[in-house]
Coordinates of C-alpha atoms in Angstrom, one line a residue:
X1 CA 0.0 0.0 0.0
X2 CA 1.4 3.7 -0.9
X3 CA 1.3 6.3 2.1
X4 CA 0.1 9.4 0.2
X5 CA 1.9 11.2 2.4
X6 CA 5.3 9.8 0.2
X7 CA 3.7 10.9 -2.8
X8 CA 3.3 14.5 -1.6
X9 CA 7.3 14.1 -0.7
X10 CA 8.1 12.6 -4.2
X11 CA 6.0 15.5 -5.9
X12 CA 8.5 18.1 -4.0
X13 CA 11.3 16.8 -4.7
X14 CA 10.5 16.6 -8.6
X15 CA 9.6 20.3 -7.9
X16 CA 12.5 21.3 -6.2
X17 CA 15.0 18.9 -7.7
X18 CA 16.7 18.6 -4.5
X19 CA 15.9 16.6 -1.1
X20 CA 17.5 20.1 0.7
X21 CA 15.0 22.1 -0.6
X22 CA 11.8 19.8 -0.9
X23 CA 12.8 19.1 2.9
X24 CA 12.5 22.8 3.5
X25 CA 9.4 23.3 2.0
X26 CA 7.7 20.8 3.7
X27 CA 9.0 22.0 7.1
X28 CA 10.7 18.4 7.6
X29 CA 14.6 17.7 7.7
X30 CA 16.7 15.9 4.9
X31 CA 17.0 12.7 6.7
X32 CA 13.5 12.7 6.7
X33 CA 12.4 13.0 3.0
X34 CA 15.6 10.8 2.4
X35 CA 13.7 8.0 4.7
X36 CA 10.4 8.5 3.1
X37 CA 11.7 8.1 -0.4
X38 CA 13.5 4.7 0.4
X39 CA 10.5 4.0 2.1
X40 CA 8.4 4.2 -1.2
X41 CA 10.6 2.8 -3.3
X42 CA 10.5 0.0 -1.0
X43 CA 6.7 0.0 -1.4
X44 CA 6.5 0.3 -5.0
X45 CA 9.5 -2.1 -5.7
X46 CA 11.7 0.7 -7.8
X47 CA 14.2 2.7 -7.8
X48 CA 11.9 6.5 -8.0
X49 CA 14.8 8.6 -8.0
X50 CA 18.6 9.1 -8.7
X51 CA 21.2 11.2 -7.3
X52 CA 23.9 13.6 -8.6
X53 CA 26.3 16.4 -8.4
X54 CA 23.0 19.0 -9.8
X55 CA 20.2 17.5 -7.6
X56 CA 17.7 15.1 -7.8
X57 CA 16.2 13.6 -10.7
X58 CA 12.8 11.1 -11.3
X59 CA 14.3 7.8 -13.0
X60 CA 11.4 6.4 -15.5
X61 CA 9.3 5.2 -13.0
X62 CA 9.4 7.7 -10.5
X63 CA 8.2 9.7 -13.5
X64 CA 5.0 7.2 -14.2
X65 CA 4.4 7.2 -10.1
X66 CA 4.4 11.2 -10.3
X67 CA 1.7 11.2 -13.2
X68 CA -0.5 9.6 -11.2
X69 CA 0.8 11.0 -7.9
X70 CA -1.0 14.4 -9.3
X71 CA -4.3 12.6 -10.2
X72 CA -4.3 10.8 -6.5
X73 CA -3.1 14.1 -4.6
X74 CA -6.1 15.9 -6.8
X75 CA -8.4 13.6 -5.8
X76 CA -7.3 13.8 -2.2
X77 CA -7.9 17.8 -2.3
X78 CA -11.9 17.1 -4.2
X79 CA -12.2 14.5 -0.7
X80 CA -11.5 16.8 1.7
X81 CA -13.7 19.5 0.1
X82 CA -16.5 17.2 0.0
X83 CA -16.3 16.8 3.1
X84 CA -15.8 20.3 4.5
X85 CA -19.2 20.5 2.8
X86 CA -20.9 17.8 4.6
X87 CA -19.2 19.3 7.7
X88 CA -21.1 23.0 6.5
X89 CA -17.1 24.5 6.3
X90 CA -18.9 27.6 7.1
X91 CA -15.8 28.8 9.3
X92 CA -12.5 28.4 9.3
X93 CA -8.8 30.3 7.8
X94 CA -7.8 30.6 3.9
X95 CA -4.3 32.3 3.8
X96 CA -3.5 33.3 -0.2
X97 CA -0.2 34.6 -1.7
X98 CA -0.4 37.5 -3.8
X99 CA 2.4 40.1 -4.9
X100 CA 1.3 43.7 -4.3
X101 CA -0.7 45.1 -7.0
X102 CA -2.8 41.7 -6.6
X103 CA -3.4 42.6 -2.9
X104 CA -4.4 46.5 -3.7
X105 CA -6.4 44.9 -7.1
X106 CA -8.7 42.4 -5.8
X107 CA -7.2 40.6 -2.6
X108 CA -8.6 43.5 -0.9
X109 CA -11.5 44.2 -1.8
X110 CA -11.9 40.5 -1.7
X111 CA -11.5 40.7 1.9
X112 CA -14.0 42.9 2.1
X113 CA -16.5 41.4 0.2
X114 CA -16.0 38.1 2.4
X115 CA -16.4 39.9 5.8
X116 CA -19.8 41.3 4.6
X117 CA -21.1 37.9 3.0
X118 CA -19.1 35.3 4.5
X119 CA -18.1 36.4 7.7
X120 CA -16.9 33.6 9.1
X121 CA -14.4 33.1 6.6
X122 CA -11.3 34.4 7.6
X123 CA -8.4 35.4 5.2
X124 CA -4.8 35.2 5.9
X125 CA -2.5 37.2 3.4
X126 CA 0.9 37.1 2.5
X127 CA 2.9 39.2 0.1
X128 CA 4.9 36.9 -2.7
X129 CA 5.6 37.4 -6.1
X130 CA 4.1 35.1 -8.8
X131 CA 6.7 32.8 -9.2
X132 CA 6.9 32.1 -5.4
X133 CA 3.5 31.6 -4.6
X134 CA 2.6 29.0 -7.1
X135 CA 5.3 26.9 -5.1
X136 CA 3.9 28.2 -2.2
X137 CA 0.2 26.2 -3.4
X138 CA 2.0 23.4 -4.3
X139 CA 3.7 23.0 -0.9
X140 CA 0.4 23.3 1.0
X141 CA 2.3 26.6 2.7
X142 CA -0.8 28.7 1.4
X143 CA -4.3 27.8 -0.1
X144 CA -4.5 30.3 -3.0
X145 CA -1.9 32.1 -5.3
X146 CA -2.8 35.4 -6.9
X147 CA -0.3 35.1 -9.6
X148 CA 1.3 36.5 -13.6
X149 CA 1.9 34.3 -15.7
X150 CA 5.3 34.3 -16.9
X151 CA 7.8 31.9 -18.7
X152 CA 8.5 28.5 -16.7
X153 CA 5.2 29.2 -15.1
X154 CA 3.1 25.7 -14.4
X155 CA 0.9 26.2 -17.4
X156 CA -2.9 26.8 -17.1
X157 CA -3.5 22.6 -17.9
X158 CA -0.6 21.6 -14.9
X159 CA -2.3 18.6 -13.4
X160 CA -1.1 20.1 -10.4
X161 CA -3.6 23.3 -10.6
X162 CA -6.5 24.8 -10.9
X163 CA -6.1 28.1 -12.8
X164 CA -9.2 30.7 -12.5
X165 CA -8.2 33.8 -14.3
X166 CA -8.7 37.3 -12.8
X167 CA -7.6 39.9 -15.1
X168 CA -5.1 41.5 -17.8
X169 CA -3.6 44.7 -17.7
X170 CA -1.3 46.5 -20.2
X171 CA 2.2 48.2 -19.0
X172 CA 2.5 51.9 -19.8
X173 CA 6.4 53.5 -20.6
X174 CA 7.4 55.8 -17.6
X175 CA 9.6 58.2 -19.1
X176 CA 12.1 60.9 -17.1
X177 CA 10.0 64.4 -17.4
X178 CA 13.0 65.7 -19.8
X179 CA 12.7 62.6 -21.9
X180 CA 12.9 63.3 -25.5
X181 CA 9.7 61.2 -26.1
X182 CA 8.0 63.1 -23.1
X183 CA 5.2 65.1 -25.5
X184 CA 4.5 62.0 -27.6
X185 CA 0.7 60.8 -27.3
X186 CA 2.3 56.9 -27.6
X187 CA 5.6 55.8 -26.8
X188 CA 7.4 53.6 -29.9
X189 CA 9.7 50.8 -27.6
X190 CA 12.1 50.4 -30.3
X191 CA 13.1 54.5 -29.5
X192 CA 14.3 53.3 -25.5
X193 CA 16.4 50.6 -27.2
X194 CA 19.8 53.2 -26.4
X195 CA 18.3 54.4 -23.0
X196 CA 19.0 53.1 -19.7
X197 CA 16.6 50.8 -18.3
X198 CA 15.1 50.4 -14.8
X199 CA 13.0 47.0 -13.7
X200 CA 12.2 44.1 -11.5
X201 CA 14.8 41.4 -10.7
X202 CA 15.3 38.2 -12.8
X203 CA 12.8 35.7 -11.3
X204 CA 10.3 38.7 -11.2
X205 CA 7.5 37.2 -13.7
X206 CA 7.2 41.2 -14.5
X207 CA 10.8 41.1 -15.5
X208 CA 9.9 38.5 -17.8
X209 CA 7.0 40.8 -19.6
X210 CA 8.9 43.9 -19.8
X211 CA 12.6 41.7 -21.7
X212 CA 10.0 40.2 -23.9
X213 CA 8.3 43.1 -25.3
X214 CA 12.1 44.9 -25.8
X215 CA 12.7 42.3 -27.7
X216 CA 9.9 41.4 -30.0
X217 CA 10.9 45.5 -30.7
X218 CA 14.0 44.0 -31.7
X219 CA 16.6 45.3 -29.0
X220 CA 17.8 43.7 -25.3
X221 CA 16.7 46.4 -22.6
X222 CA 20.4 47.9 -21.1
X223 CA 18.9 47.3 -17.3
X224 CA 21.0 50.2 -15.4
X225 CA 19.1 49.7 -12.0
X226 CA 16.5 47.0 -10.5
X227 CA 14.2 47.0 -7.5
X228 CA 11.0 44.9 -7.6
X229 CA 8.9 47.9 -6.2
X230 CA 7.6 50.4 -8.9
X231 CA 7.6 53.1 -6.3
X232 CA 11.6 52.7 -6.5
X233 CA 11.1 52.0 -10.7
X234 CA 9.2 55.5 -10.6
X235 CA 11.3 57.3 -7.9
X236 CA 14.6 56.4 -10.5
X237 CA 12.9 57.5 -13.7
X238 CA 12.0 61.2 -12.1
X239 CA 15.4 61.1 -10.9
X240 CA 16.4 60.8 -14.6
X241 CA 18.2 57.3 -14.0
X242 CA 16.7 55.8 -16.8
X243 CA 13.1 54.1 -18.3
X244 CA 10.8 51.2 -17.7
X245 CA 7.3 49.5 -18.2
X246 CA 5.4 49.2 -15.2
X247 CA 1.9 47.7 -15.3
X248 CA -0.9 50.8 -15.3
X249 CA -2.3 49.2 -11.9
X250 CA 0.9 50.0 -10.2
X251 CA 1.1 53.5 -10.9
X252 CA -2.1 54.1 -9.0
X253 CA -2.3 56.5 -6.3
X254 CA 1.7 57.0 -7.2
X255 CA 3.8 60.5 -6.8
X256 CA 4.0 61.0 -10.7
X257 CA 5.1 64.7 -10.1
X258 CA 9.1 63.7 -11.8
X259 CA 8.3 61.6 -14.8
X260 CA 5.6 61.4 -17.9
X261 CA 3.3 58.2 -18.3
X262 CA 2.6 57.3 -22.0
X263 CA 0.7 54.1 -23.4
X264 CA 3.0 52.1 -25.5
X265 CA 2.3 52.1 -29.1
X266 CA 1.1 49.3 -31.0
X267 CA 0.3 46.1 -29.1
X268 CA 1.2 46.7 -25.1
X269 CA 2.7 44.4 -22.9
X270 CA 0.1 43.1 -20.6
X271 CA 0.7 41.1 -17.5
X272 CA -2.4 38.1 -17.0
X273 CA -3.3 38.1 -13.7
X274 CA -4.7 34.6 -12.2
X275 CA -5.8 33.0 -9.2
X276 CA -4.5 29.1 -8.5
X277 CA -5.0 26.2 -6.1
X278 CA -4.3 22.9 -5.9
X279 CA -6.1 20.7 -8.3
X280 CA -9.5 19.1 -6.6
X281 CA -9.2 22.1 -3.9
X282 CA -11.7 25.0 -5.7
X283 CA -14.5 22.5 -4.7
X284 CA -13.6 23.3 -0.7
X285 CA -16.5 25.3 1.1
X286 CA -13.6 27.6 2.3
X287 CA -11.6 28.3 -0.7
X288 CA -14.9 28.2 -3.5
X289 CA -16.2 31.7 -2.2
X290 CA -12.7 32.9 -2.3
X291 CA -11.9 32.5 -5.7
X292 CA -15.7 34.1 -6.1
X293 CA -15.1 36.9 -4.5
X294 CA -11.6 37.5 -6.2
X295 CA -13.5 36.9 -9.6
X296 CA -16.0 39.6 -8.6
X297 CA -13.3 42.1 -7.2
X298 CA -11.6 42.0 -10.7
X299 CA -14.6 42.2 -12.4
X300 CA -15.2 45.7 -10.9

């Protein structure tokens, strides 16, 4: 008989690619996911996994246990729902992951739609960037992930997920006050391709959106400075430090006195935002009126 408690270990460490950081994750030590692994390999009868000098790695049938490790740990998620529901799951704690924007966007008012409808729901947040909450899900740390998508992203049919998306917003060119494009109506990206460049970090799935559309106008962005908060972005471009993209959301309610905000011309770069939990889980009593009340928050 398979504990799927080992399968939930073997699914982090294909994630993670290393029993160090699968181990972390989970909140157990190494020695511990080590001894669950030989444990299911001793249940299955096969070596599940292989060791080297870069990590971890499935051997052929680790890979065929981990396709249908997601349908079983899916299935798991759609049982415990169920019963919540028998159970009324009227009360109880939904923590979600969101990066900034998403928590001014819709986690809030989200909050606030909950507390009037669904009062004893209550909703724990936490501030992560897209790429960090998804593992975040994954790892049971949090129950939803207000997330962009962005490359290496799980894809919207990950067996792993349940995607429900929220909304799409294009990035407007921030531009020094003095800039030489300031008094254009529409800013063309291939004139930044000599300027200096301010933006998010590598890893940031807006960093991601912004070296995309640079390229597809057929130049690498020069990236000067980084910071993953726009208010620094923006604070640099009045400063006359350099340009960037940052998504329109963002610049809301933002000290715009230094610099000139244009919408790019042609076809914008537009950051998708979504909402994801663990496949089986959007079922749950607790989480189901969450994702509605996100969906209605970004509808408005």
């Amino acid at each position: 008989m398979i504990e799927a408690r080992r399968l939930h270990i073997l699914r982090a460490v294909a994630d993670h690619r290393t029993v160090t950081a699968a181990a972390a994750a989970l909140y157990l030590t190494p020695s511990a996911v080590s001894q669950q692994l030989t444990a299911l390999e001793q249940e299955t009868g096969h070596r599940l996994v292989e060791r080297g000098a870069k990590g971890v790695r499935l051997t052929p049938a680790g890979e065929i246990l981990l396709s249908h490790t997601n349908a079983v740990l899916a299935q798991l998620e759609r049982a415990e729902a169920e019963l919540a529901a028998y159970g009324s799951g009227e009360a109880g704690t939904v923590t979600v992951a969101a990066f900034a924007t998403g928590i001014a966007q819709v986690v809030a008012p989200a909050v606030a739609r909950l507390a009037a409808k669904a009062p004893g729901i209550r909703i724990r947040v936490r501030d992560a960037e897209g790429d960090a909450s998804l593992p975040m899900v994954l790892d049971r740390q949090v129950d939803v992930a207000v997330a962009v998508e962005y490359r290496g992203a799980p894809p919207a049919d990950d067996p792993r997920l349940t995607h429900v998306p929220l909304y799409a917003e294009p990035f407007d060119a921030v531009v020094p006050l003095g800039h030489r494009l300031a008094d254009t109506p529409e800013v063309p990206l291939a004139e930044l391709a000599k300027d200096a460049w301010i933006g998010p970090y590598p890893g940031n799935p807006c960093h991601d959106v912004v070296v995309l559309a640079c390229e597809s106008a057929g130049f690498q962005p020069r990236l000067e400075h980084s910071s993953d908060d726009f208010r620094a972005v923006v604070a640099l471009a009045a400063a006359d430090a350099g340009v960037a993209l940052v998504p329109r959301s963002a610049l809301c309610g933002m000290d715009l006195a230094g610099v000139v905000v244009r919408p790019v011309d042609g076809v914008a770069p537009t950051r998708r935002v979504f909402a994801a939990v663990r496949r089986g889980a959007e079922g749950h009593p607790l989480i189901r009126p969450v994702l509605e009340a996100l969906g209605e928050a970004a509808r408005t």
